[in-house]
Short mmCIF file of C-alpha atoms in Angstrom, two decimals:
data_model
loop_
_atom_site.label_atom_id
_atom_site.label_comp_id
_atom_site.label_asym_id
_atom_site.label_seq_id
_atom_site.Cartn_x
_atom_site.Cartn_y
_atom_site.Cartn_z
CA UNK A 24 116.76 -20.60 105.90
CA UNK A 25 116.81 -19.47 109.23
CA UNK A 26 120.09 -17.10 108.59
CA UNK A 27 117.99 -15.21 106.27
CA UNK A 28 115.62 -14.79 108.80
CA UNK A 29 117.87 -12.98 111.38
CA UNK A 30 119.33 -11.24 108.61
CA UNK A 31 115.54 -9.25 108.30
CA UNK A 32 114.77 -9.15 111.83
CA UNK A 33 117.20 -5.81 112.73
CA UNK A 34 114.69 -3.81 110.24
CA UNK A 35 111.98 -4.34 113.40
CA UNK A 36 113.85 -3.63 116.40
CA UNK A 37 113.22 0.05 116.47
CA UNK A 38 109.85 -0.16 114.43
CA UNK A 39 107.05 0.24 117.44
CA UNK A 40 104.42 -1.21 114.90
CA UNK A 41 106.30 -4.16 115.75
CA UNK A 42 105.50 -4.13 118.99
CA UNK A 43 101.51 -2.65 118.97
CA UNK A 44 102.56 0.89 118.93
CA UNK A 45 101.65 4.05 117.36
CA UNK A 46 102.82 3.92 113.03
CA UNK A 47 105.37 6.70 112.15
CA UNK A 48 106.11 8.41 108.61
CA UNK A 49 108.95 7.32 106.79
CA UNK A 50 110.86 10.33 105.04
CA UNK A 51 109.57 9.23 101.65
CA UNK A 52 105.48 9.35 103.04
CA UNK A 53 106.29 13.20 104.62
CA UNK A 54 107.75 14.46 101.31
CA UNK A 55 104.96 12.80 99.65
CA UNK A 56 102.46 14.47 102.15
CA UNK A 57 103.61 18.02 102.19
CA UNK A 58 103.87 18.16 98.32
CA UNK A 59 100.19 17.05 98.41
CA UNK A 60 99.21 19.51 101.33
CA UNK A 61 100.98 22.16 99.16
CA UNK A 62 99.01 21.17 96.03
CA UNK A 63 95.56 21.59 97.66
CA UNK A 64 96.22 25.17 98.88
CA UNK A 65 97.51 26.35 95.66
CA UNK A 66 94.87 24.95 93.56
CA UNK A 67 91.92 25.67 95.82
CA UNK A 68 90.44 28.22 97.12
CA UNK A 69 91.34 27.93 100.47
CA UNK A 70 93.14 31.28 102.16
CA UNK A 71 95.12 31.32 105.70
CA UNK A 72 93.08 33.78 107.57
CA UNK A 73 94.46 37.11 107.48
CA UNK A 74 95.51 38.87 110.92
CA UNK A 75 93.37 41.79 111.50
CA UNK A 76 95.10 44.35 112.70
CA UNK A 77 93.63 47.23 115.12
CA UNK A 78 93.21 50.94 113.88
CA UNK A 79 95.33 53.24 116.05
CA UNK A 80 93.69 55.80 114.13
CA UNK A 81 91.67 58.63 115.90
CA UNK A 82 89.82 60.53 114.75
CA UNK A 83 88.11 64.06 115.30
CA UNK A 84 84.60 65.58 115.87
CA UNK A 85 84.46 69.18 114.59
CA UNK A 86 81.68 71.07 115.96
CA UNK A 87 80.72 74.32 114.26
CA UNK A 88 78.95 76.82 115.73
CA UNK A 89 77.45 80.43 115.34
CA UNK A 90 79.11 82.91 116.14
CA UNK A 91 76.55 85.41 117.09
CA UNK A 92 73.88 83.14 118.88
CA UNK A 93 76.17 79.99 119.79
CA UNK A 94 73.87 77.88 118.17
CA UNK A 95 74.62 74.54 117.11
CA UNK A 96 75.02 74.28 113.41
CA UNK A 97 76.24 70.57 112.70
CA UNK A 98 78.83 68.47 113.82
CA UNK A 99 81.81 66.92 111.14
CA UNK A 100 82.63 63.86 112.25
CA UNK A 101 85.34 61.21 111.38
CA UNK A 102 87.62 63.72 110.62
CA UNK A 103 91.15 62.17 109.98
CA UNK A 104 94.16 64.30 111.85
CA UNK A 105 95.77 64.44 108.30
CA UNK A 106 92.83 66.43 107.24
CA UNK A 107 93.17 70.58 106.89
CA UNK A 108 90.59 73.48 107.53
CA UNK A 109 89.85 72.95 103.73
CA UNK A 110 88.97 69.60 104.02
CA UNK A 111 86.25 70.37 106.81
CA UNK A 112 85.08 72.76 104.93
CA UNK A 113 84.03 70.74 102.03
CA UNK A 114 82.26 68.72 104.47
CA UNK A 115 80.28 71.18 105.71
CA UNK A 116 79.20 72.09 102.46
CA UNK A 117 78.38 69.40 102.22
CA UNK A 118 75.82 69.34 105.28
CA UNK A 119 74.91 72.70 104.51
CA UNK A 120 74.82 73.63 100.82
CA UNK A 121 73.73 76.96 100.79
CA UNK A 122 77.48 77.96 102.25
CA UNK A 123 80.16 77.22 100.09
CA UNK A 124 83.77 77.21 101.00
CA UNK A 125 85.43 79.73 100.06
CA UNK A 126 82.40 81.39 101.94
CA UNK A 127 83.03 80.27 105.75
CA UNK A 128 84.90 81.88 108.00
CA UNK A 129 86.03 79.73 111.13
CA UNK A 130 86.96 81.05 114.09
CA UNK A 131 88.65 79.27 117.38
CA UNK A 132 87.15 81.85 119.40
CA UNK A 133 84.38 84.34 119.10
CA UNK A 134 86.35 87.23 118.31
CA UNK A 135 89.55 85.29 117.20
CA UNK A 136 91.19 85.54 113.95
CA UNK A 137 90.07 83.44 110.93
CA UNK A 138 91.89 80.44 110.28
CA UNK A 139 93.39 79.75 107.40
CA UNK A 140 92.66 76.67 104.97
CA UNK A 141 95.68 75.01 105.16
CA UNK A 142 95.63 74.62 108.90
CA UNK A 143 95.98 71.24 110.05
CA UNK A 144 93.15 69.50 112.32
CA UNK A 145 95.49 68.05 114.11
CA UNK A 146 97.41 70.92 115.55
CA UNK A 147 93.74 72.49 116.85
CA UNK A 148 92.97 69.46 118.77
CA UNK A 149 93.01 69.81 122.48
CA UNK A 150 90.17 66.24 122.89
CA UNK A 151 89.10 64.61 120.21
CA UNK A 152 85.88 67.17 120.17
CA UNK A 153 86.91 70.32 118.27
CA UNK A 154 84.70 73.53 118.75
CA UNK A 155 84.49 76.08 115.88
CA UNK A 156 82.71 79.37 115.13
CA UNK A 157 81.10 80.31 112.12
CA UNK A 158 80.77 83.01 110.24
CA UNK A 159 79.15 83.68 107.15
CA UNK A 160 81.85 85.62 104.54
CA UNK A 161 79.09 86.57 102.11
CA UNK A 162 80.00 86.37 98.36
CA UNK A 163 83.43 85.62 97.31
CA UNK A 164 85.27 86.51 94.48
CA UNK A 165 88.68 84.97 93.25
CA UNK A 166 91.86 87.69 93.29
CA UNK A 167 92.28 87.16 89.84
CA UNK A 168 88.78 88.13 88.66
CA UNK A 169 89.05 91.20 91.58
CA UNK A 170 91.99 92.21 90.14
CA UNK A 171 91.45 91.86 86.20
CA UNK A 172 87.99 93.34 87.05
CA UNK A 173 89.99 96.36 88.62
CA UNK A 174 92.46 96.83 86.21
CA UNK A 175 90.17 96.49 82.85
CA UNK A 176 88.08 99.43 84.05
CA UNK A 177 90.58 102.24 83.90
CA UNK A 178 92.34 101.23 80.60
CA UNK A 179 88.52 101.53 78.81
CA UNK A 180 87.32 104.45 80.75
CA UNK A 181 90.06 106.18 79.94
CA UNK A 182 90.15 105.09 76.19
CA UNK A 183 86.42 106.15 76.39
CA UNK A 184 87.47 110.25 76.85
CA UNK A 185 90.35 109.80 74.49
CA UNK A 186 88.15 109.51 71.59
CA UNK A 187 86.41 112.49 72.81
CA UNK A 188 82.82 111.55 72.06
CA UNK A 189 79.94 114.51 71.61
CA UNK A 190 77.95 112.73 74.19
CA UNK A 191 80.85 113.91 76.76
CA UNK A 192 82.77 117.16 75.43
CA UNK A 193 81.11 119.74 72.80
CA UNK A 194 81.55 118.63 69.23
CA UNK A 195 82.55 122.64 68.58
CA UNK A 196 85.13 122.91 71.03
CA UNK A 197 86.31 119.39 69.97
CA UNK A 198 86.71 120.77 66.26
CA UNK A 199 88.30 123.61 67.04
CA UNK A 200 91.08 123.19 70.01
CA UNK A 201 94.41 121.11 68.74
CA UNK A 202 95.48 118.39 70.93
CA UNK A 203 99.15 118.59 72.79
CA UNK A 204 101.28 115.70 71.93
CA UNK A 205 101.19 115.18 75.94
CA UNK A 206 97.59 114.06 75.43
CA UNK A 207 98.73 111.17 73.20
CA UNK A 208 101.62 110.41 75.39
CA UNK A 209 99.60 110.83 78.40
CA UNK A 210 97.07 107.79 77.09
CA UNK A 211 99.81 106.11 75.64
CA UNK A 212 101.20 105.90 79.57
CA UNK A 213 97.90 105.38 80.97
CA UNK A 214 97.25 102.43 78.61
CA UNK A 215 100.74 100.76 79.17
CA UNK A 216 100.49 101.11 82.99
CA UNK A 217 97.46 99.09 83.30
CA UNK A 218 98.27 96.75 80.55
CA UNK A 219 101.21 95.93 82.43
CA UNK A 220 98.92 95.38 85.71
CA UNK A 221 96.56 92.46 83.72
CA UNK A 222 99.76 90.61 81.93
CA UNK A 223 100.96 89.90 85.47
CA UNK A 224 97.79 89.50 86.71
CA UNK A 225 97.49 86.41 83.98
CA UNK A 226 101.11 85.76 83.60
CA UNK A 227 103.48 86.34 86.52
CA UNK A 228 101.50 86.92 90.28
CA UNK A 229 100.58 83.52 92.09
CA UNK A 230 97.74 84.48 94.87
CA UNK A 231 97.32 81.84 97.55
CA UNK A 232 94.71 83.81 99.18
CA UNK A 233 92.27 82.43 96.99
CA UNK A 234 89.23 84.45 97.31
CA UNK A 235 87.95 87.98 98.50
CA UNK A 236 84.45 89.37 99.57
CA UNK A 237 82.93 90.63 96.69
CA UNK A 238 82.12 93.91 98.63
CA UNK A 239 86.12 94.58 98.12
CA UNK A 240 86.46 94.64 94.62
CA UNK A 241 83.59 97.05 94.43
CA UNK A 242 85.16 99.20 96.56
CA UNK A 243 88.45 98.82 94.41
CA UNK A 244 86.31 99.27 91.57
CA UNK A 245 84.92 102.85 92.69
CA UNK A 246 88.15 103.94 93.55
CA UNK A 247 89.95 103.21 90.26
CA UNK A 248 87.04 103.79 87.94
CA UNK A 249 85.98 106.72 89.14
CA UNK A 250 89.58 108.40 89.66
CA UNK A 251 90.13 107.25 86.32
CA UNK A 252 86.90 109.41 85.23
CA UNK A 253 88.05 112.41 86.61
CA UNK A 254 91.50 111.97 85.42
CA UNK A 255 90.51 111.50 81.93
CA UNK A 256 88.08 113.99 81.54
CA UNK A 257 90.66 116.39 82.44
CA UNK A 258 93.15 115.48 80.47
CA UNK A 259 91.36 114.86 77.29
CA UNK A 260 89.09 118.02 77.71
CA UNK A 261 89.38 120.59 74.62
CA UNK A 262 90.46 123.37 76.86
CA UNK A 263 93.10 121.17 78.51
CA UNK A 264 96.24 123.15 78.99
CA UNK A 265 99.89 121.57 78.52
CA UNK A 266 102.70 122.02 81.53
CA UNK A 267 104.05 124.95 82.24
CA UNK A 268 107.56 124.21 81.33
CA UNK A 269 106.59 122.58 78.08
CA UNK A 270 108.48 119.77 76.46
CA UNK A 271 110.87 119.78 78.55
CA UNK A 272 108.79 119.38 81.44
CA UNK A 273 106.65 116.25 79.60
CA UNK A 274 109.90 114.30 78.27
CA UNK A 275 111.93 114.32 81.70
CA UNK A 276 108.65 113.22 83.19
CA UNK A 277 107.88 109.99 80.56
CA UNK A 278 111.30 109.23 81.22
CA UNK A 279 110.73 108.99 84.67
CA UNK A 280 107.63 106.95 84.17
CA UNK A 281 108.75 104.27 81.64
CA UNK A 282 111.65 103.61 84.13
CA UNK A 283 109.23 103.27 86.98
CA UNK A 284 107.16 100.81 85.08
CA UNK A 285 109.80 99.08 84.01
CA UNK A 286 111.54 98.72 88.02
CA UNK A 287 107.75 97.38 89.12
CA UNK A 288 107.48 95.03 86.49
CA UNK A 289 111.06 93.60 87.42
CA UNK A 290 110.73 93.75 90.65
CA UNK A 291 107.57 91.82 90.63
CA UNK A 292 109.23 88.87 87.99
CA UNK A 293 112.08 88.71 91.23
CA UNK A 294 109.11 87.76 94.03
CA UNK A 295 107.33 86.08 91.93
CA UNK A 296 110.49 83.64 90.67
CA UNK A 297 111.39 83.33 94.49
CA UNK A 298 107.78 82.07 94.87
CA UNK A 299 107.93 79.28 92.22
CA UNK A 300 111.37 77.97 93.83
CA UNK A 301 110.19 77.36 96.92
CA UNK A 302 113.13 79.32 98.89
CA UNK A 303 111.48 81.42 101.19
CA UNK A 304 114.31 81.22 103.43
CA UNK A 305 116.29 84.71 102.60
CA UNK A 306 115.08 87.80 101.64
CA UNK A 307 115.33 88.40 97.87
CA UNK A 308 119.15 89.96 96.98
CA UNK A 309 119.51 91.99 94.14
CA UNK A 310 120.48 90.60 90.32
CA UNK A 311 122.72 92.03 87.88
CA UNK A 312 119.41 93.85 86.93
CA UNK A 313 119.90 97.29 87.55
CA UNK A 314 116.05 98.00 88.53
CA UNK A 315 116.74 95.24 91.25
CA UNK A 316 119.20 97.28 93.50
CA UNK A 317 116.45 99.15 95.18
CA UNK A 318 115.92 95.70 97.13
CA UNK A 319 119.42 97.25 99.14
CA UNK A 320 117.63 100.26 100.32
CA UNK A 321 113.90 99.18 100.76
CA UNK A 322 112.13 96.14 101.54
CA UNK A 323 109.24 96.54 99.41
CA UNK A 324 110.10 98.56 96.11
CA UNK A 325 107.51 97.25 94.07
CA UNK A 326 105.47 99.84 96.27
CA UNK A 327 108.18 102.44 95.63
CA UNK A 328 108.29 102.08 92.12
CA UNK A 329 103.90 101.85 91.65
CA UNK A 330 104.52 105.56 93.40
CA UNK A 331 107.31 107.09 91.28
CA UNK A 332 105.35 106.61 88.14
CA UNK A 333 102.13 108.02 89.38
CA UNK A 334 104.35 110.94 90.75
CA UNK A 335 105.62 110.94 87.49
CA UNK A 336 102.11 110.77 85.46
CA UNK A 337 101.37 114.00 87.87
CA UNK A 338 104.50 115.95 86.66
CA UNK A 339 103.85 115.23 83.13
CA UNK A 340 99.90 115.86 82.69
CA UNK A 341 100.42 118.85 85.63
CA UNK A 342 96.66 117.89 86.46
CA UNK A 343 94.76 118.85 89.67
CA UNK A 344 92.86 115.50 89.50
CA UNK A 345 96.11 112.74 89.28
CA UNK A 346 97.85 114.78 91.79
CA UNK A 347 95.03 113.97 94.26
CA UNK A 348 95.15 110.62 93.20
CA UNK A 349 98.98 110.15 93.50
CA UNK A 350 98.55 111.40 97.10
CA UNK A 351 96.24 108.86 98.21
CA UNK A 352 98.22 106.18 96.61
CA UNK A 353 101.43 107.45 98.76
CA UNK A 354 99.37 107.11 101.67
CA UNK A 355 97.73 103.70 100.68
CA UNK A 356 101.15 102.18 99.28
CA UNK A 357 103.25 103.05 102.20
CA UNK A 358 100.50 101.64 104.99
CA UNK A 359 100.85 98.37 102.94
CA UNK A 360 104.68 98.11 102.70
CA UNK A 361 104.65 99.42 106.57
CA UNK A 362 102.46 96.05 107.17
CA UNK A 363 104.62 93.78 104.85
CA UNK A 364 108.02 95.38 106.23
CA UNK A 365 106.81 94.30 110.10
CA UNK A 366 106.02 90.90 108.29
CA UNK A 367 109.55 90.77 106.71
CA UNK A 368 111.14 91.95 110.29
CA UNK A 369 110.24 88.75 111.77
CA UNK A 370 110.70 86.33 108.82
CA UNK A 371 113.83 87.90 107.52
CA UNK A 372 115.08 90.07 110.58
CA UNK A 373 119.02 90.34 109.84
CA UNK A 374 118.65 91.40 106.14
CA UNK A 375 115.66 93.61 106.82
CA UNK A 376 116.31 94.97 110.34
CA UNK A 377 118.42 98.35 108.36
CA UNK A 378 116.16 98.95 105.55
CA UNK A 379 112.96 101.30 104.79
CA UNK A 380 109.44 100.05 104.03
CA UNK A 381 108.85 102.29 100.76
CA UNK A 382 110.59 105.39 100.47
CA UNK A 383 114.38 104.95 101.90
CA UNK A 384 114.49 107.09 105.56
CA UNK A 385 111.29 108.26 105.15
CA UNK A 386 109.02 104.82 105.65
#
């Protein structure tokens, strides 16, 4: 009896129950415990508070301006530094809905440049208050409406006087005189030239501009539809005279021109291709296309090209009117490849530095 006793009593000498204390957790109880705790989170809805975590986040004020009186004209606020000029744009709309995008013109300073859309905010941002100026861009117009709107003009005009209508030319004189097979060329050529210009309007140009005042394309318009009056009534008159050295003359000419039109339009398939790749790194080299190799002596031979076959059209039709009109496309082509070749000189100085603009020595 009592050896079974003293046999149990070792099972209390470290137990502090046994002697008043505090009662501990066998291994068994924990287990038990935790598998219970864990059972009441997962089946309840109880949550462990989440950590809330500080924004480091600043953002901008953008205040806008006039730029004539200085005038305060509303303030953009919360503007993320992610955000671009387009973006605080759209909130000014927004604000003010009788100026649409593509109708504001921001400014850093009064007589600054404009800036363009994709500007970031952040990159502007001397404080966290950004001041900009305003100015009102009047209607807009996208470049592919400016340009189809240009283009479509001149190939009806001109398709208007080739049917020689009484209302224009006398209906006698129209009887009587036979037309010169340079009169059907001459429309064919017309026809195909702009043709050519609305296909790669539609199919091959990318514009990133995005829009234009509207007072520009009438301006484009006048020039090109009313050049293309003058030209066409000439050339389709009844008393309309052929060239002077006669077929000869017309077929070295149409040569010339189909070969021009066919240089721009692969010229213009090269920049555009370089576009879509994304390489903008190199200027573009010349392909096994023959029309290409012009890119060795000139840096902008679409230009180049546009003037051959109005040079061309000139020395075929041997017309007082489209010789005017190739002259003040020289001029006007070769101040916009001057402007593109001083853009070209700092993006793409070593491959650029030894060629022409336009016209090889001459520009």
């Amino acid at each position: 009896m009592h050896r079974g006793q003293k046999l149990c009593s070792p099972e209390h000498k470290g137990d502090p129950a046994a002697h008043g204390g505090a009662p501990s957790m066998s291994r068994s109880d924990t287990r038990s415990f935790f598998n219970f705790s864990q059972l009441v989170l997962s089946s309840g809805n109880l949550k462990p508070p989440q950590v809330l975590k500080h924004s480091k986040v600043t953002y901008f004020e953008v205040e806008i301006l006039d730029v004539q009186s200085k005038k305060q004209i509303c303030i953009v606020d919360k503007v993320p530094p992610s955000s671009t000029l387009l973006d605080v744009k759209h909130k000014f709309h927004k604000a003010c809905p009788q100026w649409y995008p593509s109708r504001v013109g921001l400014q850093l300073e009064r007589n600054g440049p404009y800036l363009k859309d994709s500007i970031s905010i952040q990159s502007l941002a001397v404080s966290s208050i950004i001041t900009l100026y305003f100015t009102d861009l009047g209607q807009q117009v996208g470049w592919t409406t400016f340009f189809l709107t240009e283009y479509t003009g001149p190939l009806l005009i001109y398709l208007f006087f080739y049917i020689r209508l009484s209302t224009v030319y006398d209906h006698v004189e129209t009887k009587k005189n036979f037309r010169h097979p340079v009169v059907h060329l001459a429309c064919f050529c017309h026809c195909l030239h702009y043709i050519r210009h609305l296909l790669e309007t539609l199919f091959v140009h990318k514009f990133s501009g995005g829009h234009t005042p509207l007072k520009n394309m009438i301006k484009g318009c006048a020039f090109y539809w009313g050049f293309t009056s003058w030209i066409a009534y000439y050339i389709n008159h009844p008393r309309y005279t052929p060239p002077s050295f006669g077929y000869r003359q017309v077929s070295f000419a149409a040569l010339a021109f189909l070969m021009c039109e066919a240089g721009n339009h692969f010229i213009n398939v090269a920049l555009a291709h370089q576009n879509h790749s994304g390489n903008k790194s190199c200027f573009p080299s010349p392909t096994y296309n023959p029309f290409t190799w012009l890119f060795c002596l000139v840096s902008c031979p679409n230009y180049t090209y546009e003037v051959g076959s109005w040079i061309s059209f000139t020395v075929m039709t041997q017309t007082l009117p489209v010789g005017i009109f190739a002259f003040l496309m020289v001029i006007q082509m070769s101040l916009w490849a001057q402007k593109k070749h001083r853009l070209y000189l700092k993006r793409f100085y070593p491959e650029v530095r030894r060629k022409a603009a336009m016209i090889p020595i001459i520009f």
